[in-house]
Amino acid sequence: MTANSTKPHRPAVRLENLDKYYGTFHALRKVNLSVERGERIVVCGPSGSGKSTMIRCINRLEQHNGGKITVLGTELNDDVANIEGIRREVGMVFQHFNLFPHMTVMENCMIAPMIVRKRPRAEAEATARQYLQKVRIPEQAMKFPGQLSGGQQQRVAIARALCMRPQVMLFDEPTSALDPEMISEVLDVMVTLASEGMTMICVTHEMGFARRVADRVIFMDGGEIVEEAPPEEFFTASRNERTRQFLSQVLGH
Amino acid sequence: MVSLLRNQKVRNALLQVLYVGSLAALVLAGIVIARRNLAEQGITSGFDFLYKSTGWDVNFSLLPATANDPYWWFFLIGIINTLFLGSVGLVLATLVGTIVGLARTSSNELAQLLGRTYVDIFRNIPLILQVFFWYAIITHLPTPRAAHEALGMFLTSRGLYVPFPNVGGIAFAAAILAVIAAIALPIWIGRTSRLSQPFGERLGIQLAAAATALTTAAVILALGRLPDLPLLDFPALQGLNLKGGLRIPPEFSALAIAIAIYGGSYIAEIVRGGFKAVGKGQMEAALSLGLSPWRVFTLVRLPLALRAMLPILANQYVWLMKATTMGIAVGFTDFFMIVALTINHSGQTLEAIGILMAGFLAINLSLAAVFNRINKAIALKGNQLRG
Ligand SMILES: Nc1ncnc2c1ncn2[C@@H]1O[C@H](COP(=O)(O)OP(=O)(O)OP(=O)(O)O)[C@@H](O)[C@H]1O
Ligand SMILES: [Mg+2]
């Protein structure tokens, strides 16, 4: 690799003046956000503020109506190959896990590397084992999703996304469908991932997690990014009234 | 004693015994009374009549049939005709249902509208009227003399004439089995080795399997061909009528079309329901992994939709199988019509109806058993309330 200085500056994800409408409803209003490689972003905000919409636009699960999305230097457009190419590099973890119930844990993890990345079976299997190990459920490999607890299913979902060896990971409230005792097992995996330098954009209301790993916390309201600050500043010195109100609700005081 | 009666298991067992007991008593009483009445009319009960020749003929048969053949042979012909009509009807209905069902789930509004209109119209017209409608249309086609030929086939008011191989019955049946294998084997290989081979390699194996099965079919046909005749017998005009080939009578075509169109409207709703039952989340997850829309469809959407459809589809198939008895309305010699003719000619009402019921029970129970096996084999494991 040559020196960094010769490379043009390329953030992992960049949103410029992003607009999104659902019919006439304006869900995202000129959102601007730039996420560096290796950066960990936590997105929070009240229900309906557009958090999911924003991160789902990044991998085209929602189509934006205005502005520009650039992922790893490539601008997202309507071209199918372009969209699939970006999805290959961007993993996503959903609130409701969304595992494939008719496939074993192992198959869930192998299917995309084999079909999308055209990896041979043996290699896909080794990769799957490696990541199942990493999310600490190697013993569940031959089970079906319906035979696992919620926390285990979410860890499989993380492993499934990681098996594609993505460069960016999106999390949409990965712990909010879980019973309290399972939340930490999923957060632990996410902390490990963060410590290894993965670029992460996490929509979550787990403020402890935000304090521990986030480089920046983003607060959204009414389809706009209202505040953007490093966690210590965000939690202690927020100047914005809406942010303070929201924080007092989620932190419970 | 009282506590024993309060026991749930004992109660259930007792109710069962009472139920079965009274049913048996009812059937027994019926048989005794019927036997006495029949004896008074001079009709001997029993199944000896099965070996007598019928003295009448059938208008359509895949097996050779003459008026000298015994009743049991005619029953066999009837069952085969019913199975033939049933399988053609079910396959066509499934085809129609899948297309219409997919149209209804598509994002194209015109397709949705067409699909909905189709279902609304054909589901709400009684099947028997649809049978009569198609029968009327087909019997008003041009006469054999005026009919045009296409691909060696003639579509006429007297039926559809298609080329038919000059082979023995057994060889023909064996060849059909081989052709079914040629379709089923690649599918089976595709299922069992979904992840074990790269796509290209698997395609090769599938093609090889299909080719082998088709070659087997060809060899069977060549070996089983009747001497001194061309392999394929083409229908041709001779005088006022068409000779040669196989004549699919208008009765059969009308029934098959009606079952396909009517059954298709029900199956379309089942297909639609199956696809609606698939969570959007699973498809989004598959897309987010970079899988193409086609792969998402074949690997996630279709397999999950099939699982949701299959139990209801099995019921629909059993129902459509029973609907083949409409054959009697237009005079197609299906199993039911053979039984009705038998009753008219031999007077062996109870025996014939017994055979009819046993036959349909066997057909439908086998159908249900096959579907149960498939359902069990592909059932989703574990608790599906989550995720
Ligand atoms: N498919 C859709 N059609 C119409 N409106 C939608 C759709 N999806 C989201 N919305 C609306 O867009 C707004 C933003 O939704 P979004 O799901 O992004 O919110 P969110 O911040 O993720 O909320 P939550 O915390 O409840 O998940 C909401 O007002 C929602 O009602
Ligand atoms: Mg959301």
XYZ file of C-alpha atoms and ligand atoms in Angstrom:
672
model
C 0.000 0.000 0.000
C 1.204 3.470 -0.787
C 1.101 6.339 1.651
C -2.341 7.488 2.692
C -1.648 11.031 1.623
C -1.683 10.107 -2.062
C -5.170 8.595 -1.801
C -8.162 10.846 -2.186
C -10.198 11.116 0.986
C -12.812 8.387 0.839
C -15.207 7.984 3.758
C -16.864 4.582 4.179
C -20.344 6.055 3.914
C -21.338 9.552 2.935
C -24.873 10.932 2.811
C -25.331 14.293 1.145
C -28.616 16.183 1.347
C -30.493 12.908 1.566
C -34.251 13.220 1.050
C -36.787 10.467 1.430
C -40.541 10.614 1.013
C -43.154 7.980 1.787
C -45.887 9.251 -0.500
C -46.244 12.832 0.640
C -44.677 12.160 4.051
C -41.198 13.670 4.289
C -39.285 11.013 6.246
C -35.715 12.290 5.746
C -34.991 16.002 5.358
C -31.652 16.869 3.793
C -29.638 14.507 5.946
C -25.848 14.910 5.805
C -23.552 12.381 7.383
C -20.046 11.179 6.729
C -18.698 8.014 8.329
C -14.968 7.315 8.186
C -13.521 3.850 7.796
C -13.301 2.189 11.200
C -15.621 4.719 12.757
C -18.424 3.623 15.095
C -21.607 5.666 14.919
C -24.575 5.273 17.223
C -27.880 6.687 15.971
C -30.672 7.391 18.406
C -33.862 9.386 18.494
C -37.574 9.051 19.186
C -39.754 6.538 17.373
C -40.585 7.623 13.841
C -37.665 10.027 13.607
C -36.277 8.287 10.510
C -33.401 6.243 11.968
C -34.355 3.006 10.210
C -35.186 4.839 7.030
C -31.749 6.442 6.982
C -29.725 3.268 7.386
C -32.008 1.286 5.087
C -31.314 3.825 2.346
C -27.608 3.022 2.604
C -28.109 -0.504 1.217
C -31.143 0.363 -0.895
C -33.755 -1.443 1.132
C -35.424 1.957 0.775
C -34.951 4.100 -2.287
C -34.035 7.732 -1.578
C -35.702 10.533 -3.516
C -33.009 13.175 -3.406
C -29.405 13.739 -2.507
C -26.488 11.427 -2.866
C -25.299 8.268 -1.121
C -21.694 7.185 -1.551
C -20.566 3.865 -0.120
C -16.846 2.990 -0.174
C -16.290 5.506 -2.935
C -19.117 4.243 -5.138
C -22.250 6.288 -5.618
C -25.434 4.293 -5.119
C -27.588 4.442 -8.258
C -30.396 2.517 -9.918
C -28.131 -0.016 -11.588
C -28.799 -3.527 -10.295
C -25.147 -4.530 -10.373
C -24.213 -1.350 -8.519
C -26.811 -2.025 -5.815
C -25.809 -5.675 -5.398
C -22.151 -4.666 -5.361
C -22.745 -2.256 -2.499
C -24.896 -4.758 -0.596
C -22.039 -7.261 -0.770
C -19.830 -4.856 1.161
C -22.463 -3.672 3.637
C -23.769 -6.147 6.195
C -27.054 -5.567 7.973
C -28.502 -6.845 11.239
C -32.225 -6.431 11.822
C -34.364 -5.990 14.892
C -36.202 -9.248 14.233
C -33.123 -11.258 13.166
C -34.745 -12.356 9.862
C -32.866 -15.640 9.682
C -33.939 -18.095 6.981
C -36.074 -20.542 8.987
C -35.792 -23.366 6.444
C -32.006 -23.467 6.575
C -29.699 -24.571 9.354
C -27.545 -22.015 11.115
C -24.667 -23.237 8.994
C -26.594 -22.860 5.728
C -27.754 -19.404 6.789
C -24.111 -18.428 7.058
C -22.899 -20.217 3.908
C -25.528 -19.375 1.347
C -24.489 -15.829 0.477
C -20.711 -16.420 0.411
C -21.264 -19.423 -1.884
C -23.773 -17.851 -4.225
C -22.849 -14.175 -4.158
C -19.108 -14.429 -3.604
C -18.858 -17.809 -5.420
C -16.663 -19.273 -2.685
C -16.178 -23.046 -2.748
C -18.175 -24.979 -0.195
C -15.240 -25.925 2.008
C -14.116 -22.346 2.292
C -17.629 -21.086 3.017
C -17.960 -23.716 5.713
C -14.656 -22.759 7.322
C -15.650 -19.088 7.272
C -19.027 -19.892 8.804
C -17.396 -21.904 11.609
C -14.947 -19.103 12.235
C -17.675 -16.503 12.676
C -19.985 -18.776 14.649
C -17.033 -19.248 16.970
C -16.628 -15.507 17.144
C -20.254 -14.929 18.146
C -19.783 -17.783 20.639
C -22.294 -20.339 19.334
C -20.220 -22.860 17.351
C -22.197 -25.722 18.928
C -25.480 -24.563 17.349
C -24.266 -24.859 13.755
C -26.537 -27.730 12.742
C -29.674 -26.418 14.447
C -32.459 -24.491 12.789
C -33.196 -20.859 13.764
C -36.517 -21.834 15.348
C -34.628 -24.004 17.816
C -32.561 -21.117 19.212
C -33.229 -18.390 21.750
C -33.637 -14.811 20.580
C -30.155 -13.842 21.682
C -28.653 -16.829 19.898
C -30.634 -16.047 16.742
C -29.385 -12.475 16.718
C -25.801 -13.664 17.106
C -26.312 -16.023 14.159
C -27.660 -13.066 12.182
C -24.476 -11.137 12.989
C -22.331 -14.107 11.959
C -24.331 -14.492 8.733
C -23.622 -10.882 7.825
C -19.945 -11.161 8.777
C -19.451 -14.253 6.613
C -19.715 -11.979 3.584
C -16.683 -10.143 5.022
C -18.384 -6.762 4.696
C -16.518 -3.513 5.182
C -19.440 -1.742 6.820
C -22.011 -3.112 9.258
C -25.463 -1.603 9.793
C -27.441 -2.478 12.913
C -31.122 -1.547 13.227
C -32.076 -1.863 16.890
C -30.446 -5.286 17.192
C -31.361 -5.746 20.853
C -34.809 -4.206 21.136
C -36.666 -7.455 20.386
C -34.683 -9.339 23.034
C -35.405 -10.226 26.628
C -33.199 -8.231 29.007
C -30.994 -11.183 29.934
C -30.055 -11.722 26.279
C -29.209 -8.149 25.424
C -25.708 -8.258 26.862
C -24.678 -11.374 24.938
C -25.463 -9.566 21.687
C -23.897 -6.284 22.803
C -20.720 -8.134 23.838
C -20.363 -9.439 20.291
C -20.883 -5.945 18.921
C -18.276 -4.506 21.301
C -15.752 -7.099 20.133
C -16.530 -6.232 16.531
C -16.041 -2.540 17.257
C -12.717 -3.183 18.975
C -11.504 -4.926 15.823
C -12.016 -1.810 13.763
C -15.221 -2.612 11.901
C -17.035 0.412 10.480
C -20.380 0.339 12.255
C -23.578 2.364 12.125
C -25.835 1.240 14.960
C -29.365 2.397 15.588
C -29.798 1.594 19.269
C -31.090 2.989 22.505
C -28.470 1.111 24.529
C -26.742 4.193 25.884
C -24.193 2.132 27.803
C -23.060 0.664 24.494
C -22.930 4.138 22.950
C -20.723 5.383 25.811
C -18.368 2.446 25.485
C -17.804 2.162 21.744
C -19.241 5.096 19.834
C -16.932 7.624 18.237
C -19.945 9.806 17.562
C -23.560 9.763 18.650
C -26.165 11.042 16.242
C -29.528 12.248 17.442
C -32.386 12.330 14.943
C -35.802 13.898 15.229
C -38.464 14.557 12.616
C -36.325 13.202 9.785
C -33.371 15.430 10.576
C -30.043 15.003 12.293
C -30.484 17.343 15.218
C -27.255 16.749 17.046
C -23.978 15.010 16.374
C -21.288 14.733 19.078
C -18.788 12.411 20.735
C -20.515 10.423 23.509
C -19.100 12.244 26.549
C -20.196 15.569 25.124
C -23.497 14.170 23.890
C -24.489 12.751 27.271
C -23.261 15.536 29.518
C -23.184 18.766 27.593
C -25.970 18.630 25.063
C -27.257 22.076 24.266
C -30.270 20.934 22.337
C -33.600 20.889 24.157
C -35.021 17.905 22.205
C -31.871 15.867 22.835
C -31.988 16.553 26.564
C -35.652 15.608 26.693
C -34.959 12.361 24.814
C -31.980 11.522 26.999
C -33.925 12.021 30.202
C -36.469 9.513 28.848
C -34.093 6.755 27.760
C -31.741 7.189 30.701
C -34.699 7.218 33.053
C -34.202 10.416 35.054
C -65.919 -45.353 39.853
C -67.094 -41.751 39.695
C -63.513 -40.551 39.793
C -62.693 -42.914 36.944
C -65.456 -41.350 34.856
C -63.980 -37.952 35.581
C -60.639 -38.998 34.189
C -60.203 -37.258 30.877
C -58.484 -40.160 29.129
C -61.089 -42.673 30.276
C -63.828 -40.357 29.104
C -62.316 -39.925 25.689
C -61.810 -43.665 25.274
C -65.369 -44.345 26.333
C -66.755 -41.819 23.873
C -64.698 -43.385 21.102
C -66.015 -46.865 21.905
C -69.592 -45.608 21.973
C -69.156 -43.803 18.681
C -67.498 -46.645 16.804
C -69.939 -49.149 18.321
C -73.045 -47.292 17.207
C -71.593 -46.697 13.764
C -70.857 -50.417 13.357
C -74.370 -51.304 14.507
C -75.853 -48.908 11.965
C -73.818 -50.304 9.068
C -74.588 -53.883 10.100
C -78.323 -53.198 10.292
C -78.183 -51.563 6.847
C -76.461 -54.578 5.316
C -78.909 -57.056 6.839
C -81.939 -55.100 5.628
C -80.481 -54.562 2.157
C -79.628 -58.246 1.779
C -83.174 -59.254 2.639
C -84.666 -56.724 0.214
C -82.329 -57.748 -2.580
C -83.065 -61.416 -2.009
C -86.787 -60.645 -2.314
C -86.104 -58.979 -5.701
C -84.108 -61.972 -6.843
C -80.749 -60.203 -7.006
C -77.925 -62.175 -5.494
C -75.539 -60.067 -3.552
C -71.817 -60.602 -3.672
C -68.970 -59.801 -5.989
C -69.408 -62.632 -8.521
C -70.668 -60.117 -11.085
C -67.152 -58.693 -11.338
C -66.170 -61.611 -13.565
C -69.134 -61.365 -15.913
C -68.730 -59.452 -19.141
C -70.466 -56.102 -19.193
C -72.150 -56.164 -22.547
C -71.656 -52.396 -22.930
C -68.781 -50.237 -24.027
C -66.924 -47.139 -22.803
C -66.332 -44.032 -24.897
C -62.806 -43.428 -23.707
C -60.156 -45.763 -22.383
C -56.396 -45.828 -22.190
C -56.591 -49.639 -21.966
C -58.107 -51.865 -24.662
C -61.802 -52.344 -23.957
C -64.662 -54.280 -25.560
C -68.157 -55.163 -24.460
C -66.906 -58.696 -23.731
C -64.585 -57.537 -20.978
C -65.591 -58.259 -17.381
C -66.776 -55.701 -14.881
C -63.512 -55.661 -12.913
C -61.655 -54.614 -16.043
C -64.144 -51.801 -16.561
C -63.687 -50.652 -12.974
C -59.955 -50.548 -13.613
C -60.569 -48.524 -16.779
C -62.776 -46.175 -14.779
C -60.147 -45.674 -12.081
C -57.452 -45.046 -14.677
C -59.699 -42.587 -16.512
C -60.395 -40.776 -13.251
C -56.696 -40.693 -12.382
C -55.865 -39.507 -15.895
C -58.470 -36.757 -15.825
C -57.517 -35.925 -12.238
C -53.814 -35.634 -12.922
C -54.249 -33.624 -16.122
C -56.779 -31.395 -14.313
C -54.600 -30.933 -11.216
C -51.439 -30.178 -13.174
C -53.248 -27.641 -15.365
C -55.069 -26.122 -12.377
C -51.756 -25.763 -10.548
C -50.220 -24.100 -13.586
C -53.139 -21.690 -13.963
C -53.275 -21.096 -10.203
C -49.572 -20.325 -9.977
C -49.712 -17.831 -12.825
C -52.852 -16.099 -11.547
C -51.631 -16.221 -7.943
C -48.299 -14.667 -8.870
C -50.135 -12.017 -10.886
C -52.150 -11.176 -7.790
C -49.024 -10.802 -5.648
C -47.085 -8.856 -8.262
C -46.451 -5.144 -7.906
C -47.945 -4.530 -11.359
C -51.421 -3.116 -10.860
C -52.789 -4.330 -14.185
C -51.656 -7.876 -13.401
C -53.277 -7.582 -9.971
C -56.541 -6.440 -11.508
C -56.550 -9.218 -14.111
C -55.779 -11.791 -11.428
C -58.517 -10.536 -9.133
C -61.063 -10.458 -11.953
C -60.167 -13.999 -12.947
C -60.601 -15.294 -9.416
C -63.850 -13.394 -8.872
C -65.382 -14.734 -12.065
C -64.335 -18.365 -12.128
C -64.580 -19.073 -8.416
C -68.154 -17.925 -8.353
C -69.545 -19.959 -11.255
C -70.462 -23.499 -10.245
C -68.115 -26.104 -11.683
C -70.885 -28.003 -13.423
C -71.901 -24.910 -15.417
C -68.299 -24.421 -16.470
C -68.147 -28.055 -17.609
C -71.271 -27.567 -19.725
C -69.903 -24.291 -21.097
C -66.653 -25.817 -22.347
C -68.464 -28.901 -23.588
C -70.778 -26.708 -25.664
C -67.845 -24.763 -27.074
C -65.857 -27.859 -27.973
C -68.745 -29.694 -29.585
C -69.300 -26.633 -31.786
C -65.773 -26.745 -33.197
C -65.411 -27.627 -36.909
C -66.194 -31.188 -37.926
C -63.266 -33.564 -38.623
C -63.610 -32.867 -42.359
C -63.347 -29.100 -41.887
C -60.745 -29.143 -39.127
C -57.259 -27.793 -39.648
C -54.134 -29.640 -38.765
C -51.462 -28.237 -36.477
C -48.372 -30.178 -35.343
C -50.014 -33.431 -36.425
C -53.024 -32.702 -34.238
C -56.648 -31.996 -35.161
C -59.001 -30.004 -32.973
C -62.531 -30.992 -33.950
C -66.052 -31.198 -32.620
C -65.486 -34.925 -32.176
C -62.461 -34.389 -30.023
C -58.781 -33.617 -30.102
C -56.813 -36.039 -32.290
C -53.148 -36.362 -31.294
C -50.365 -38.634 -32.577
C -49.927 -41.675 -30.376
C -47.090 -44.201 -30.296
C -47.864 -47.644 -31.713
C -46.697 -49.448 -28.592
C -48.063 -51.979 -26.125
C -49.870 -50.761 -23.011
C -47.191 -51.831 -20.537
C -44.363 -50.327 -22.558
C -46.360 -47.111 -22.815
C -46.898 -46.976 -19.049
C -43.201 -47.681 -18.425
C -42.197 -44.943 -20.837
C -44.476 -42.475 -19.049
C -42.831 -43.387 -15.737
C -39.424 -42.740 -17.322
C -40.564 -39.321 -18.564
C -41.837 -38.472 -15.074
C -38.430 -39.525 -13.738
C -36.781 -37.227 -16.270
C -38.642 -34.316 -14.676
C -38.468 -35.439 -11.059
C -34.800 -36.494 -10.883
C -33.282 -33.079 -11.678
C -35.618 -31.445 -9.152
C -34.664 -33.991 -6.525
C -30.966 -33.555 -7.272
C -31.404 -29.799 -7.048
C -32.984 -30.131 -3.625
C -30.598 -32.585 -2.033
C -27.419 -30.978 -3.248
C -28.450 -27.371 -2.997
C -25.239 -26.414 -1.237
C -22.945 -29.292 -1.958
C -21.880 -28.437 -5.501
C -21.211 -25.251 -7.340
C -24.071 -24.274 -9.585
C -22.509 -25.296 -12.915
C -21.486 -28.762 -11.772
C -24.955 -29.438 -10.388
C -26.585 -28.354 -13.651
C -24.440 -30.916 -15.485
C -25.569 -33.714 -13.189
C -29.185 -32.644 -13.542
C -28.969 -32.586 -17.339
C -27.271 -35.978 -17.350
C -30.002 -37.464 -15.154
C -32.749 -36.034 -17.352
C -31.021 -37.248 -20.513
C -30.591 -40.759 -19.107
C -34.251 -40.968 -18.124
C -35.409 -39.677 -21.520
C -33.146 -42.136 -23.343
C -34.600 -44.929 -21.219
C -38.081 -43.789 -22.250
C -37.080 -43.828 -25.927
C -35.547 -47.302 -25.629
C -38.661 -48.621 -23.896
C -40.847 -47.193 -26.656
C -38.607 -48.646 -29.378
C -38.596 -52.089 -27.764
C -42.317 -52.068 -27.022
C -43.442 -50.900 -30.450
C -45.971 -52.983 -32.261
C -44.512 -54.900 -35.232
C -44.916 -53.628 -38.810
C -46.299 -50.235 -37.786
C -44.632 -46.820 -37.731
C -43.537 -45.732 -34.251
C -45.896 -42.777 -34.197
C -49.442 -43.171 -35.417
C -50.639 -39.880 -36.933
C -54.329 -39.089 -37.223
C -55.443 -38.640 -40.836
C -58.683 -37.929 -42.607
C -60.365 -41.017 -44.046
C -63.694 -40.354 -45.622
C -65.781 -38.316 -43.224
C -63.738 -39.106 -40.164
C -60.277 -39.008 -38.746
C -58.518 -42.307 -38.217
C -55.421 -43.143 -36.222
C -53.692 -41.459 -33.321
C -55.383 -40.959 -30.009
C -58.750 -39.258 -29.784
C -59.206 -37.187 -26.665
C -62.987 -36.937 -26.544
C -64.699 -33.550 -26.057
C -66.033 -34.814 -22.724
C -62.508 -35.228 -21.395
C -61.282 -31.892 -22.732
C -64.297 -30.037 -21.346
C -63.764 -31.578 -17.914
C -60.017 -30.999 -17.898
C -60.395 -27.369 -18.971
C -63.170 -26.712 -16.463
C -61.212 -28.297 -13.611
C -58.092 -26.379 -14.638
C -59.871 -23.044 -14.768
C -62.136 -23.508 -11.766
C -59.475 -25.246 -9.663
C -56.955 -22.657 -10.823
C -59.032 -19.869 -9.315
C -58.932 -21.561 -5.910
C -55.267 -22.490 -6.199
C -54.481 -18.881 -7.156
C -55.812 -17.783 -3.776
C -53.739 -20.448 -2.030
C -50.639 -19.359 -3.925
C -51.317 -15.739 -3.059
C -51.825 -16.592 0.596
C -48.605 -18.609 0.625
C -46.564 -15.733 -0.744
C -48.216 -13.256 1.610
C -47.310 -15.468 4.547
C -43.594 -15.048 3.838
C -42.195 -12.332 6.074
C -40.803 -9.276 4.347
C -37.910 -9.435 6.797
C -36.483 -12.660 5.385
C -36.481 -11.257 1.880
C -34.848 -8.019 3.019
C -32.193 -10.011 4.844
C -31.506 -11.999 1.700
C -31.319 -8.848 -0.411
C -29.025 -7.169 2.114
C -26.565 -10.047 1.635
C -26.274 -9.121 -2.029
C -28.403 -11.981 -3.394
C -30.118 -11.170 -6.686
C -33.919 -10.845 -6.726
C -34.135 -14.148 -8.627
C -32.031 -15.914 -5.977
C -34.092 -14.348 -3.214
C -37.165 -15.760 -4.943
C -35.833 -19.290 -5.466
C -33.885 -19.646 -2.218
C -36.086 -17.845 0.268
C -39.449 -16.662 -0.972
C -40.588 -19.709 -2.922
C -39.434 -22.355 -0.395
C -41.143 -20.513 2.455
C -44.295 -19.838 0.429
C -44.497 -23.516 -0.601
C -44.395 -24.550 3.023
C -47.298 -22.261 3.786
C -49.277 -23.446 0.748
C -48.798 -27.175 0.797
C -51.231 -28.233 3.537
C -54.078 -26.197 1.986
C -53.069 -27.262 -1.510
C -53.373 -30.915 -0.472
C -56.985 -30.316 0.586
C -57.694 -28.575 -2.689
C -56.231 -31.480 -4.680
C -58.359 -34.011 -2.807
C -61.374 -31.816 -3.472
C -60.606 -31.498 -7.193
C -60.076 -35.256 -7.440
C -63.617 -35.732 -6.186
C -64.796 -33.116 -8.695
C -63.838 -35.487 -11.537
C -67.158 -37.231 -10.816
C -68.699 -34.365 -12.824
C -67.755 -36.627 -15.727
C -71.194 -38.196 -15.550
C -72.777 -34.839 -16.428
C -71.282 -34.868 -19.930
C -70.863 -38.611 -20.289
C -67.162 -39.169 -19.684
C -66.589 -42.707 -18.490
C -64.758 -41.922 -15.281
C -64.882 -44.222 -12.278
C -68.166 -42.756 -11.057
C -69.878 -43.145 -14.416
C -68.691 -46.745 -14.753
C -70.166 -47.427 -11.329
C -73.438 -45.753 -12.316
C -73.603 -47.802 -15.544
C -72.792 -50.957 -13.595
C -75.664 -50.288 -11.212
C -78.033 -49.772 -14.156
C -76.982 -52.915 -15.963
C -76.253 -55.366 -13.172
C -78.393 -54.092 -10.297
C -75.509 -54.681 -7.898
C -76.053 -51.288 -6.282
C -74.482 -51.825 -2.883
C -71.428 -53.640 -4.169
C -70.784 -51.090 -6.900
C -71.160 -48.161 -4.503
C -68.899 -49.946 -2.035
C -66.248 -50.270 -4.741
C -66.741 -46.616 -5.702
C -66.264 -45.432 -2.139
C -63.300 -47.700 -1.529
C -61.712 -46.535 -4.782
C -62.053 -42.829 -4.010
C -60.988 -43.381 -0.428
C -57.852 -45.131 -1.680
C -57.069 -42.421 -4.241
C -57.593 -39.546 -1.849
C -55.938 -41.177 1.147
C -52.845 -41.887 -0.969
C -52.853 -38.301 -2.184
C -53.168 -37.044 1.380
C -50.473 -39.470 2.582
C -48.021 -38.277 -0.071
C -48.652 -34.652 0.898
C -48.316 -35.434 4.596
C -44.947 -36.984 3.920
C -43.798 -33.953 1.961
C -45.167 -31.608 4.634
C -43.355 -33.458 7.378
C -40.135 -33.575 5.414
C -40.021 -29.847 4.769
C -41.682 -28.574 7.955
C -39.807 -25.727 9.606
C -38.041 -26.911 12.732
C -38.560 -25.318 16.097
C -40.669 -22.421 17.247
C -41.553 -20.040 14.427
C -43.118 -17.308 16.532
C -39.828 -15.466 16.669
C -37.886 -14.015 13.801
N -43.047 1.939 4.274
C -43.484 3.101 4.824
N -44.554 3.712 4.315
C -45.003 4.881 4.850
N -44.430 5.492 5.893
C -43.350 4.925 6.446
C -42.828 3.690 5.943
N -41.754 3.349 6.696
C -41.621 4.331 7.609
N -42.577 5.271 7.472
C -42.722 6.484 8.274
O -41.500 7.179 8.222
C -41.159 7.685 9.488
C -39.780 7.208 9.900
O -39.826 5.802 10.091
P -38.605 4.976 10.635
O -38.981 3.559 10.619
O -37.395 5.364 9.894
O -38.502 5.507 12.125
P -37.529 5.015 13.263
O -36.801 6.231 13.712
O -36.744 3.859 12.841
O -38.551 4.615 14.398
P -38.523 3.384 15.421
O -37.678 3.801 16.550
O -39.970 3.254 15.812
O -38.015 2.203 14.667
C -42.249 7.256 10.450
O -43.119 8.323 10.661
C -42.962 6.149 9.724
O -44.316 6.154 10.034
Mg -36.713 1.774 13.308
